PDB file of C-alpha atoms in Angstrom:
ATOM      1  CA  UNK A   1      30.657   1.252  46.974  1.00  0.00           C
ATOM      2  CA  UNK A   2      27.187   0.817  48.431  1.00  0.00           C
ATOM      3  CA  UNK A   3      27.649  -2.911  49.405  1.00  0.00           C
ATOM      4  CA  UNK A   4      30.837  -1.605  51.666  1.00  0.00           C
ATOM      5  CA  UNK A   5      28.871   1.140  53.019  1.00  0.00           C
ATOM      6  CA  UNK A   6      26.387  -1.064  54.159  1.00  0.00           C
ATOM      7  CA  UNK A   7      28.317  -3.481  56.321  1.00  0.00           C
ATOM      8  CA  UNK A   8      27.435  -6.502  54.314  1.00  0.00           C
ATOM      9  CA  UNK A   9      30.415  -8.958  52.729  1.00  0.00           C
ATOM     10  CA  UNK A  10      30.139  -9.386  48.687  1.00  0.00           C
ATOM     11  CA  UNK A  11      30.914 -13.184  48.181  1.00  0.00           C
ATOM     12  CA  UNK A  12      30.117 -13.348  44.555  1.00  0.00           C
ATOM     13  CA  UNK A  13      29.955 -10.464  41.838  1.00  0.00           C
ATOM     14  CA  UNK A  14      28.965 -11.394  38.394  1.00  0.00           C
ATOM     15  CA  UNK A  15      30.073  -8.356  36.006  1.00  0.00           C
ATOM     16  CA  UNK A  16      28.153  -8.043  32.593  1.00  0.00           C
ATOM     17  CA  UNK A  17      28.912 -11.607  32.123  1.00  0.00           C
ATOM     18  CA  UNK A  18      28.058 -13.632  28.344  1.00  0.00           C
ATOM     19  CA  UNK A  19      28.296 -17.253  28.303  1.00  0.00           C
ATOM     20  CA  UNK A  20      28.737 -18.778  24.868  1.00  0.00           C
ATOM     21  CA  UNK A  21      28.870 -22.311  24.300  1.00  0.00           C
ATOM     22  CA  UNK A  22      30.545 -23.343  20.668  1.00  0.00           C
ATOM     23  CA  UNK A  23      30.681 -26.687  18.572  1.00  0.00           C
ATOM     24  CA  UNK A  24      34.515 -26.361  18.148  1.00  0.00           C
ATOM     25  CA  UNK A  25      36.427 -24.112  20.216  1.00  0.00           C
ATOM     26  CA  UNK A  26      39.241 -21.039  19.370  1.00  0.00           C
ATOM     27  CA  UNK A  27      42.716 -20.960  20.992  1.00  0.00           C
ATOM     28  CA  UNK A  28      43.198 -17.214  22.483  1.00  0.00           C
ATOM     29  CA  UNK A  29      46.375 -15.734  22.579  1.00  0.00           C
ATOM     30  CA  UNK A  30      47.593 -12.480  24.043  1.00  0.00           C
ATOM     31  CA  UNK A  31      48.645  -9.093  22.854  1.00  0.00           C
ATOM     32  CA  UNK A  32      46.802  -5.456  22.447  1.00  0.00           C
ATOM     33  CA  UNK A  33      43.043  -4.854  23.075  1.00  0.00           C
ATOM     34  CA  UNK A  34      43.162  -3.865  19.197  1.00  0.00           C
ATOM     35  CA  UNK A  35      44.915  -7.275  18.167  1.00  0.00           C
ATOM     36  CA  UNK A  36      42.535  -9.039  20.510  1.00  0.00           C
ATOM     37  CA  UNK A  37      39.557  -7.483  18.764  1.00  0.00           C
ATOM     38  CA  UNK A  38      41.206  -8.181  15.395  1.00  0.00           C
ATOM     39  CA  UNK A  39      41.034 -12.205  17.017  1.00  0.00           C
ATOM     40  CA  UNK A  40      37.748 -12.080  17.738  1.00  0.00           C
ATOM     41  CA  UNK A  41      36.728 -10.714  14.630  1.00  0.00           C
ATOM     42  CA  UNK A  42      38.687 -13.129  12.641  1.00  0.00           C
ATOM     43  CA  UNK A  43      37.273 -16.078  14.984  1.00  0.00           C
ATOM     44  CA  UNK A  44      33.620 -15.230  14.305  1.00  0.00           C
ATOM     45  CA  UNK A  45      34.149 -15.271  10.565  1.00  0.00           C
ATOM     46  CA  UNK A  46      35.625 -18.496  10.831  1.00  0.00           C
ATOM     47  CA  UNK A  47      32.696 -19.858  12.707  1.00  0.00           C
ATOM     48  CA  UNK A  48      30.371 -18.476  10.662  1.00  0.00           C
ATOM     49  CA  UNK A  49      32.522 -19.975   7.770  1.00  0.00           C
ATOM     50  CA  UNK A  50      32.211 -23.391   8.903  1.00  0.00           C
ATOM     51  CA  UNK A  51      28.881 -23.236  10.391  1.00  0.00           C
ATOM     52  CA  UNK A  52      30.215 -23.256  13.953  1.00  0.00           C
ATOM     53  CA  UNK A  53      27.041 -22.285  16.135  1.00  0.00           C
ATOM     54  CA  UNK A  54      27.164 -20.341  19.152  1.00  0.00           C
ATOM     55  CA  UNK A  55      24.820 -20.164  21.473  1.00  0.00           C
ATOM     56  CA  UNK A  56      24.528 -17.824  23.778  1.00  0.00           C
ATOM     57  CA  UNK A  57      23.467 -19.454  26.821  1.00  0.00           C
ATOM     58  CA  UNK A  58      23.662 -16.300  29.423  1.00  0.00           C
ATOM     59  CA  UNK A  59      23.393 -11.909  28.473  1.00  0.00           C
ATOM     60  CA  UNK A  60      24.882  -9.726  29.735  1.00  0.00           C
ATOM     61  CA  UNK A  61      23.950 -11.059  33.378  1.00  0.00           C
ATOM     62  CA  UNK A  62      24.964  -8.835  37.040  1.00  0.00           C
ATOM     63  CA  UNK A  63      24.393  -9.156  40.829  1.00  0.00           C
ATOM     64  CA  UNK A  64      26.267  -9.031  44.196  1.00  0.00           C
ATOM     65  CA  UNK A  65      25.553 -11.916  46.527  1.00  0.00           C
ATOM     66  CA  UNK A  66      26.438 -11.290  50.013  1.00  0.00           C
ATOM     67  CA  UNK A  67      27.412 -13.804  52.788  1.00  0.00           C
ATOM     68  CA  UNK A  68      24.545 -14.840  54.913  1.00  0.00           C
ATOM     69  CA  UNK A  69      21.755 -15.128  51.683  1.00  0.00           C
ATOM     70  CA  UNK A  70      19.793 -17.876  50.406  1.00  0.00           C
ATOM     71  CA  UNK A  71      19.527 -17.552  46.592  1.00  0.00           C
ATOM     72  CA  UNK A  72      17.187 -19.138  44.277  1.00  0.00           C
ATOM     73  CA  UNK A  73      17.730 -19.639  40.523  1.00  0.00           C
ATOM     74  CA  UNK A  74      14.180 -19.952  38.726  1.00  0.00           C
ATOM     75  CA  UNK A  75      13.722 -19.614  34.844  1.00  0.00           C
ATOM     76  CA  UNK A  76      11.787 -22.032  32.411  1.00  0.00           C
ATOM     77  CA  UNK A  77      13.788 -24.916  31.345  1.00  0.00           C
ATOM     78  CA  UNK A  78      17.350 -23.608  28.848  1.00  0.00           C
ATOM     79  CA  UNK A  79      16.891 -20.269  30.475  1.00  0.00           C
ATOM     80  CA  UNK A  80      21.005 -20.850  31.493  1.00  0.00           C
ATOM     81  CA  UNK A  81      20.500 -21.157  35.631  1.00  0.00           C
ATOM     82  CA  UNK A  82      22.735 -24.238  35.270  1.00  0.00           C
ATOM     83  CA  UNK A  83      25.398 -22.827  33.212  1.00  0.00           C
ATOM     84  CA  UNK A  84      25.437 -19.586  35.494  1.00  0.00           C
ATOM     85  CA  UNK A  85      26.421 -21.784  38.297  1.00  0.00           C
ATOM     86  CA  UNK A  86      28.760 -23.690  36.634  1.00  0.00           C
ATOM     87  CA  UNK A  87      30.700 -20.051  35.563  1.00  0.00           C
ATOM     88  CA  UNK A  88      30.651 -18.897  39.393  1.00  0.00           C
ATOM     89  CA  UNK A  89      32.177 -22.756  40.476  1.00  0.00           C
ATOM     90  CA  UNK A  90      34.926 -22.157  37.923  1.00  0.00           C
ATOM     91  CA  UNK A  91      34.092 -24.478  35.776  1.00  0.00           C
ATOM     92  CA  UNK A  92      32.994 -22.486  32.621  1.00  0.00           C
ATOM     93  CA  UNK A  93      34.801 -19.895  30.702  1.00  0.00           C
ATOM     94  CA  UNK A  94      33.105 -16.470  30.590  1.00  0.00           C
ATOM     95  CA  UNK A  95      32.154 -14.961  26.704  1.00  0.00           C
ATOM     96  CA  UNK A  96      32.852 -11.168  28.259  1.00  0.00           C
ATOM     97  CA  UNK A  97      32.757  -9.936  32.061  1.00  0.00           C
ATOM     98  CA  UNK A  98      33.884 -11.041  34.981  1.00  0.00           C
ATOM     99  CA  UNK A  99      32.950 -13.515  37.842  1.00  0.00           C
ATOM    100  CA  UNK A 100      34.491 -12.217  41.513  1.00  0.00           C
ATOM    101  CA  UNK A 101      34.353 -14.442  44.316  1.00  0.00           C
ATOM    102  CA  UNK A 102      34.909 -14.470  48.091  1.00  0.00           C
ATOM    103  CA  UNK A 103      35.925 -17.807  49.184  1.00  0.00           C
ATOM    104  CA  UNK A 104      36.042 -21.240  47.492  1.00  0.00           C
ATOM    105  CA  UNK A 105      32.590 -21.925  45.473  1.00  0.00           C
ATOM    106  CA  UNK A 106      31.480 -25.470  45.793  1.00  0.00           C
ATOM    107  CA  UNK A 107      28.958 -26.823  43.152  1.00  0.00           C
ATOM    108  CA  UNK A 108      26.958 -30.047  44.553  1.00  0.00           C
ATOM    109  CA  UNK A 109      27.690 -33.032  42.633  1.00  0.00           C
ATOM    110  CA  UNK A 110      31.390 -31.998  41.988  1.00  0.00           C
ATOM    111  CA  UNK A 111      32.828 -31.217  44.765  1.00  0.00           C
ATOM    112  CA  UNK A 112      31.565 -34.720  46.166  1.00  0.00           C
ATOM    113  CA  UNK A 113      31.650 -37.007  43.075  1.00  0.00           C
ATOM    114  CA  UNK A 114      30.776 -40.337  43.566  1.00  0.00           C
ATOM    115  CA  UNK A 115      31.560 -43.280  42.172  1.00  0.00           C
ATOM    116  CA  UNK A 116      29.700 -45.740  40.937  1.00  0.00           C
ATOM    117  CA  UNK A 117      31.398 -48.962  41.295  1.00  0.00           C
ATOM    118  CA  UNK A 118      32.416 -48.301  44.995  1.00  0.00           C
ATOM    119  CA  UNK A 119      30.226 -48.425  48.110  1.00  0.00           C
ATOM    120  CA  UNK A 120      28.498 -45.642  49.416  1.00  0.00           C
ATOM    121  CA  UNK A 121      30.966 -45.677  52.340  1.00  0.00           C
ATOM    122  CA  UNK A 122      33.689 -45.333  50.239  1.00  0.00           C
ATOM    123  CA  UNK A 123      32.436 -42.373  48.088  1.00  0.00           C
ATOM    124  CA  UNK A 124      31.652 -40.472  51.584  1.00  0.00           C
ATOM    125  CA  UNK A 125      35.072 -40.999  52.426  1.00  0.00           C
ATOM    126  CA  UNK A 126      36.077 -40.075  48.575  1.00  0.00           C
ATOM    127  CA  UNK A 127      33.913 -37.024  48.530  1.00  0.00           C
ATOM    128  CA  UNK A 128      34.804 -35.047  52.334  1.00  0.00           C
ATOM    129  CA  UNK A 129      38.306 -35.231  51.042  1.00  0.00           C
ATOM    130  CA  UNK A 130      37.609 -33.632  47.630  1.00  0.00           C
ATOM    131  CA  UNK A 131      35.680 -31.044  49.917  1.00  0.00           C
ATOM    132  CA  UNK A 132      38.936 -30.474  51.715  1.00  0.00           C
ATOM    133  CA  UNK A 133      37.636 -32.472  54.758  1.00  0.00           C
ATOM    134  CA  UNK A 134      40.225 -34.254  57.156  1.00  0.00           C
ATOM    135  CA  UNK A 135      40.078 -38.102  57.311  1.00  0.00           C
ATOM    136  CA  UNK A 136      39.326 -37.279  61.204  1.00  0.00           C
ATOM    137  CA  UNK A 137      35.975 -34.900  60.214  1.00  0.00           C
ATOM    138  CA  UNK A 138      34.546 -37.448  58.065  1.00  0.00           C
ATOM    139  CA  UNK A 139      34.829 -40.010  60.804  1.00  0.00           C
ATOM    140  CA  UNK A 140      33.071 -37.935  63.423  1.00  0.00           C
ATOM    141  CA  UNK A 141      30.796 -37.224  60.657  1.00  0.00           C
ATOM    142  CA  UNK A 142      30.031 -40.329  58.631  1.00  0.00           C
ATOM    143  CA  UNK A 143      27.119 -41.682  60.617  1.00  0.00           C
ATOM    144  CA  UNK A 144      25.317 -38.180  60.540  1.00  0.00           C
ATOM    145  CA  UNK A 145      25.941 -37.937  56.537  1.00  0.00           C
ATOM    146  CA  UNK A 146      24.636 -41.834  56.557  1.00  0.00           C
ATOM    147  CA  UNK A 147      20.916 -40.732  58.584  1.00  0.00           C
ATOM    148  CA  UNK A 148      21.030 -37.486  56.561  1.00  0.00           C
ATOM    149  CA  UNK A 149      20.493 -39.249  53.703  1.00  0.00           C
ATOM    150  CA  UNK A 150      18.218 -41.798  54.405  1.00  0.00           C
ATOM    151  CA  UNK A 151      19.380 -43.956  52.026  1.00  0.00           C
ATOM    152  CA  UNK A 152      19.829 -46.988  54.754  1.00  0.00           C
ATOM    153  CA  UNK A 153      15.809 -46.407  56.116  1.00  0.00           C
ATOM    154  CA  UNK A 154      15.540 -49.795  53.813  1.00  0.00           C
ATOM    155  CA  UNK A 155      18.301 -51.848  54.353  1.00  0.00           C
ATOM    156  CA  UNK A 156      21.993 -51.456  54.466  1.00  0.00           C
ATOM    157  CA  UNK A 157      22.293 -49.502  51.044  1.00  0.00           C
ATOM    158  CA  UNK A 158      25.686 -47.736  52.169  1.00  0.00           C
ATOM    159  CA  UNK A 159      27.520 -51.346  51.891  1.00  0.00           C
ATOM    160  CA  UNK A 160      26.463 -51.647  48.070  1.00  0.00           C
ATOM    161  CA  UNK A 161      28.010 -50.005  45.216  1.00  0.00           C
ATOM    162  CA  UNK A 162      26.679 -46.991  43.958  1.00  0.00           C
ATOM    163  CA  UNK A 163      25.200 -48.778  40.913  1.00  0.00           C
ATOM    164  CA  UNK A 164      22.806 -50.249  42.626  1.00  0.00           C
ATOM    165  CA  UNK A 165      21.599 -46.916  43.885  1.00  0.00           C
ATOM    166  CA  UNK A 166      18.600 -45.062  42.216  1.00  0.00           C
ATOM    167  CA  UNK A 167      19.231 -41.789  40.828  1.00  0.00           C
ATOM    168  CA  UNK A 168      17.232 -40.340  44.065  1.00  0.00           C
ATOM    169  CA  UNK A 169      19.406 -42.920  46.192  1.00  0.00           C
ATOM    170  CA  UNK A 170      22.701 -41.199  44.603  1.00  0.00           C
ATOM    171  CA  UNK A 171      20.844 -37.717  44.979  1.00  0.00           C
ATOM    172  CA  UNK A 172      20.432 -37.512  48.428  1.00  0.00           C
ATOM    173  CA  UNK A 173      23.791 -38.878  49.661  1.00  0.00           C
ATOM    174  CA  UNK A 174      25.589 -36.140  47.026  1.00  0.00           C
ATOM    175  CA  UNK A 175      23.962 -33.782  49.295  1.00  0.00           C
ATOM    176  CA  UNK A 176      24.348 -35.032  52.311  1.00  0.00           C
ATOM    177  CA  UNK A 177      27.831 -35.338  51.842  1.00  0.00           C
ATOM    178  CA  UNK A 178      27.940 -31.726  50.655  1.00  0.00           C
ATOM    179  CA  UNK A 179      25.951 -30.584  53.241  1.00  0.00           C
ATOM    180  CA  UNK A 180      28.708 -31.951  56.000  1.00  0.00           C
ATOM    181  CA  UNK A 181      30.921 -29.043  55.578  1.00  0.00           C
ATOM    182  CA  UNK A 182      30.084 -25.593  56.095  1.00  0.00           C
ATOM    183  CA  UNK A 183      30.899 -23.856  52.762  1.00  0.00           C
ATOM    184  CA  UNK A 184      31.800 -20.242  51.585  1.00  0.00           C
ATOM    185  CA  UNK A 185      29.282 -20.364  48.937  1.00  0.00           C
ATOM    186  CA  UNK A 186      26.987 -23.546  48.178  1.00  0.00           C
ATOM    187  CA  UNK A 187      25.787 -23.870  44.365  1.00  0.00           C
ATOM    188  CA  UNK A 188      22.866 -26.650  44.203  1.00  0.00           C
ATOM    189  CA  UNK A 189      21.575 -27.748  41.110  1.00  0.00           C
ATOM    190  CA  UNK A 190      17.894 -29.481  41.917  1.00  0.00           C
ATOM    191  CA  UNK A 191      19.056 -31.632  44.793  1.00  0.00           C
ATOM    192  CA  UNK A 192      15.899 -30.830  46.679  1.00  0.00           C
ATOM    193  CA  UNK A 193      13.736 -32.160  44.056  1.00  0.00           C
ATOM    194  CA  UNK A 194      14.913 -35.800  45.315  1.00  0.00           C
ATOM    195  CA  UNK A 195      13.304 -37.936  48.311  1.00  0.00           C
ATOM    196  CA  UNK A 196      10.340 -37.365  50.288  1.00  0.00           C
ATOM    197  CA  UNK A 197       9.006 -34.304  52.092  1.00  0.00           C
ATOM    198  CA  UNK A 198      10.786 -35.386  55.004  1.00  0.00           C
ATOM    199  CA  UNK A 199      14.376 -34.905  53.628  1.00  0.00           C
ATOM    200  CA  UNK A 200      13.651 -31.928  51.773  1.00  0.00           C
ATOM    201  CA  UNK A 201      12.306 -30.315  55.448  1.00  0.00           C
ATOM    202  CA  UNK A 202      16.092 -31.814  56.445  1.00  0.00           C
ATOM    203  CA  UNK A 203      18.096 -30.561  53.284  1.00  0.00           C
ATOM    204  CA  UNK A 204      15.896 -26.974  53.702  1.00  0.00           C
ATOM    205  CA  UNK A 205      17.272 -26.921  57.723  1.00  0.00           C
ATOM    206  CA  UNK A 206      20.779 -27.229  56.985  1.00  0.00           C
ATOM    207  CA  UNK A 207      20.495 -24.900  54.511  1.00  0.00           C
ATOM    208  CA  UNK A 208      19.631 -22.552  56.673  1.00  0.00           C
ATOM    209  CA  UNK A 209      22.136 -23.688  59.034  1.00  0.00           C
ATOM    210  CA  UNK A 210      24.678 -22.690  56.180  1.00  0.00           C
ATOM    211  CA  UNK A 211      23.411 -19.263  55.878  1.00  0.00           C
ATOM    212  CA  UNK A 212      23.289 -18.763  59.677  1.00  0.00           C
ATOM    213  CA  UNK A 213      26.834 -19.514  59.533  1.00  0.00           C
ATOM    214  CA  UNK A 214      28.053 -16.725  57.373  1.00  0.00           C
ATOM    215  CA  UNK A 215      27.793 -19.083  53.895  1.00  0.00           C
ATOM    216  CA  UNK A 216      26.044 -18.180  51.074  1.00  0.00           C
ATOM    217  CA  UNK A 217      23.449 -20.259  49.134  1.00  0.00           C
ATOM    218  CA  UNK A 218      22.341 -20.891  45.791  1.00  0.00           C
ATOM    219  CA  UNK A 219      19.511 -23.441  44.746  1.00  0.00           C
ATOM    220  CA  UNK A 220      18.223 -23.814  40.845  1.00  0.00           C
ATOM    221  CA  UNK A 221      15.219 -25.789  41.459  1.00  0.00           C
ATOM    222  CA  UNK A 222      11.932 -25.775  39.538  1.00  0.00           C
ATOM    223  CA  UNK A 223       9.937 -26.957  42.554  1.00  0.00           C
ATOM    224  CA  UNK A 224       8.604 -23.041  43.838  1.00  0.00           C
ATOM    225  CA  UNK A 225       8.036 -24.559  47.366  1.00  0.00           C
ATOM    226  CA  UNK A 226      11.702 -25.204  48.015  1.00  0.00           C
ATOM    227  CA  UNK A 227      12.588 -21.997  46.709  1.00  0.00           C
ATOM    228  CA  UNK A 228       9.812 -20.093  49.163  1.00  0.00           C
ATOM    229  CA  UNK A 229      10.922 -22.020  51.878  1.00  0.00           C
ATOM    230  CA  UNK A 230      14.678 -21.990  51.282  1.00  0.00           C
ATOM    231  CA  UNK A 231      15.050 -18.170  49.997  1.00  0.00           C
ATOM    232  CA  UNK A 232      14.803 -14.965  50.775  1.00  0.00           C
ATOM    233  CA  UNK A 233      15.533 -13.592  47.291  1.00  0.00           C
ATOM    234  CA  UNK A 234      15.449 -14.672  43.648  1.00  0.00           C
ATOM    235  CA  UNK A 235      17.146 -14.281  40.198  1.00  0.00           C
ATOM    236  CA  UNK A 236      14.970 -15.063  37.796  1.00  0.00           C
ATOM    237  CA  UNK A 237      16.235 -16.157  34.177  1.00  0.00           C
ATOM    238  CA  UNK A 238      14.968 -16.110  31.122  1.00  0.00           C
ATOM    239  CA  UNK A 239      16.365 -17.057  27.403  1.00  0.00           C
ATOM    240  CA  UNK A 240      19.914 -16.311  29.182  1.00  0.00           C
ATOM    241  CA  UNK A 241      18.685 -12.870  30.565  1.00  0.00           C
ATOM    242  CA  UNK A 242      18.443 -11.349  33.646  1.00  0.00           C
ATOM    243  CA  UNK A 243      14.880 -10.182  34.119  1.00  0.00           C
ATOM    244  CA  UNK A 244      14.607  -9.930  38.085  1.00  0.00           C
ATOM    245  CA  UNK A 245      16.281  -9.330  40.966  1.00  0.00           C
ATOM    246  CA  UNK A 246      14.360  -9.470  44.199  1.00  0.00           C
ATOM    247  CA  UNK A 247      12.424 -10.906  47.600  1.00  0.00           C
ATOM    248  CA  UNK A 248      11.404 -14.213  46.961  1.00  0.00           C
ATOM    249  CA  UNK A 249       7.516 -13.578  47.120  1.00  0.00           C
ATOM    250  CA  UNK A 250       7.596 -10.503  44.831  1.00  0.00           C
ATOM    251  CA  UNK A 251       9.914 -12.401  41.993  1.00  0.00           C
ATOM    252  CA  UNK A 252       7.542 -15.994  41.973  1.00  0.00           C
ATOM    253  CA  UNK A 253       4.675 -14.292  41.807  1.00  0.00           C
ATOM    254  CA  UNK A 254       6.063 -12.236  38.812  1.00  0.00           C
ATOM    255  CA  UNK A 255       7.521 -15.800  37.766  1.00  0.00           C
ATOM    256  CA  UNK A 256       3.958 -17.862  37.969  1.00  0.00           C
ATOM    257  CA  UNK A 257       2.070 -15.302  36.380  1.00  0.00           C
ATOM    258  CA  UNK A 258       4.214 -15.252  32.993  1.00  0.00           C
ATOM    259  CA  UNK A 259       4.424 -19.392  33.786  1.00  0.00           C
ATOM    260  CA  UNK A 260       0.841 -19.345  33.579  1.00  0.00           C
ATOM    261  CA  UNK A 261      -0.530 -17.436  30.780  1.00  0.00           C
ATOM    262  CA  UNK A 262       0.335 -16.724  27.095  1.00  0.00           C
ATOM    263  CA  UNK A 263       3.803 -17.882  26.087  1.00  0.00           C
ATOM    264  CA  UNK A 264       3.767 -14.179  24.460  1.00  0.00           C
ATOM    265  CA  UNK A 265       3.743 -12.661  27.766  1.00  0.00           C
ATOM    266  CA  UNK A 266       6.261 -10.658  28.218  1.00  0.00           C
ATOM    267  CA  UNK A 267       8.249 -10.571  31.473  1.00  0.00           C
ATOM    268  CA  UNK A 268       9.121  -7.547  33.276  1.00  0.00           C
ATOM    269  CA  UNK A 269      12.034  -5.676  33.520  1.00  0.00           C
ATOM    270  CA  UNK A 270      15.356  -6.079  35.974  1.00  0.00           C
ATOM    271  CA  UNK A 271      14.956  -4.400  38.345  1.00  0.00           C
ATOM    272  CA  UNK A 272      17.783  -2.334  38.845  1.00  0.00           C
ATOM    273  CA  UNK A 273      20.599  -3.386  41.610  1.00  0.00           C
TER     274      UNK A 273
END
């Protein structure tokens, strides 16, 4: 394979991959591809019987992410960036195709779930051990996740439960707790959208950090800055398809163009991988 012969490491390979999300859901059994087929069949006239509606959130959708890369997701809002990053964490089924991945994917806001009726102390204890953190790391780390965030700039938030925390409050200290591990590969969902320009410079360092350690990056954000000065390349997707695959500058500038003109514009093609 090309990505072998060039000496870099594949940490994620989507295949062809369909997302569908459904009203009711089908059991799936096993057997022969033709009884499978049979199955589906049978399944889709049932939906269609009872007015079960699919929608199909991501087409048909392929790249190879390598370790080292930054990765933006851009696409206008139900393009399926989201749900594509919730299929590589695990967390989604796949309609057809396959997701391949090198290492544990860890999907911000998961991975570190807070809690809303403990402290902020507590839920940065809670959340380095769902990231597989020792009790000993998040000591030697607690004070850095605490400045990281910010959250404590005015007052001594950290004491408090997290219900008294604003959804920017909660925002930052998801990431900063996810940001205290080094990870294999990094899935953020608009976590740089939150706080001021100072701790997005701070949340755009350490992901560079990340990638300088070997990790790999993704970020879905809608704010074009974070993605220019996080990335070096882009997916960009539209109405669940893939339509390209490149350097950061060359995809937003395809990107802002069909942003801002006709909404008849067509996009271009995918380029091809």
């Amino acid at each position: 394979m090309a990505e072998q012969n060039s000496g870099r490491i594949p940490t994620v390979i989507a295949d062809g991959v369909d997302i569908v999300y459904r009203v009711n859901g089908t059991g799936a059994g096993r057997g022969t591809a033709t009884a499978a087929l049979h199955r589906i069949l049978r399944r889709r006239q049932a939906e269609k019987a009872a007015g079960v509606r699919r929608v199909h959130a991501v087409k048909n959708v392929s790249f190879v992410a390598y370790k080292g890369e930054a990765i933006g997701l851009i696409g206008t809002n139900g393009s399926g960036k989201s749900t594509l990053l919730k299929a590589v964490a695990g967390l989604l089924p796949v309609e057809n195709g396959r997701i391949y991945t090198n290492g544990q994917p860890s999907l911000l806001g998961v991975n570190a779930a807070l809690m809303n009726d403990l402290t902020g102390e507590r839920n940065v204890h809670l959340g380095g051990l769902a990231m597989g953190m020792s009790r000993e790391q998040i000591r030697e780390r607690y004070q850095e996740i605490v400045d990281f965030s910010g959250i404590n700039d005015k007052g001594d938030f950290i004491t408090l439960p997290m219900r008294t925390y604003s959804s920017g409050m909660a925002a930052r200290l998801r990431f900063s707790i996810a940001a205290a591990k080094d990870h294999d590969v990094l899935l953020i969902d608009e976590a740089l959208a939150t706080g001021d320009r100072s701790f997005q410079k701070r949340s755009e360092q350490r992901i560079r950090e990340l990638r300088q350690r070997a990790g790999t990056v993704f970020l879905v954000s809608h704010n074009n800055k974070s993605i220019r000065d996080t990335c070096d390349r882009v997916l960009w997707l539209e109405r669940g398809e893939l339509r390209m695959d490149g350097p950061t500058e060359e995809v937003l500038k395809a990107y802002e163009a069909f942003t801002g003109g006709s909404d008849k514009k067509s996009p271009p093609k995918a380029k091809a991988a």
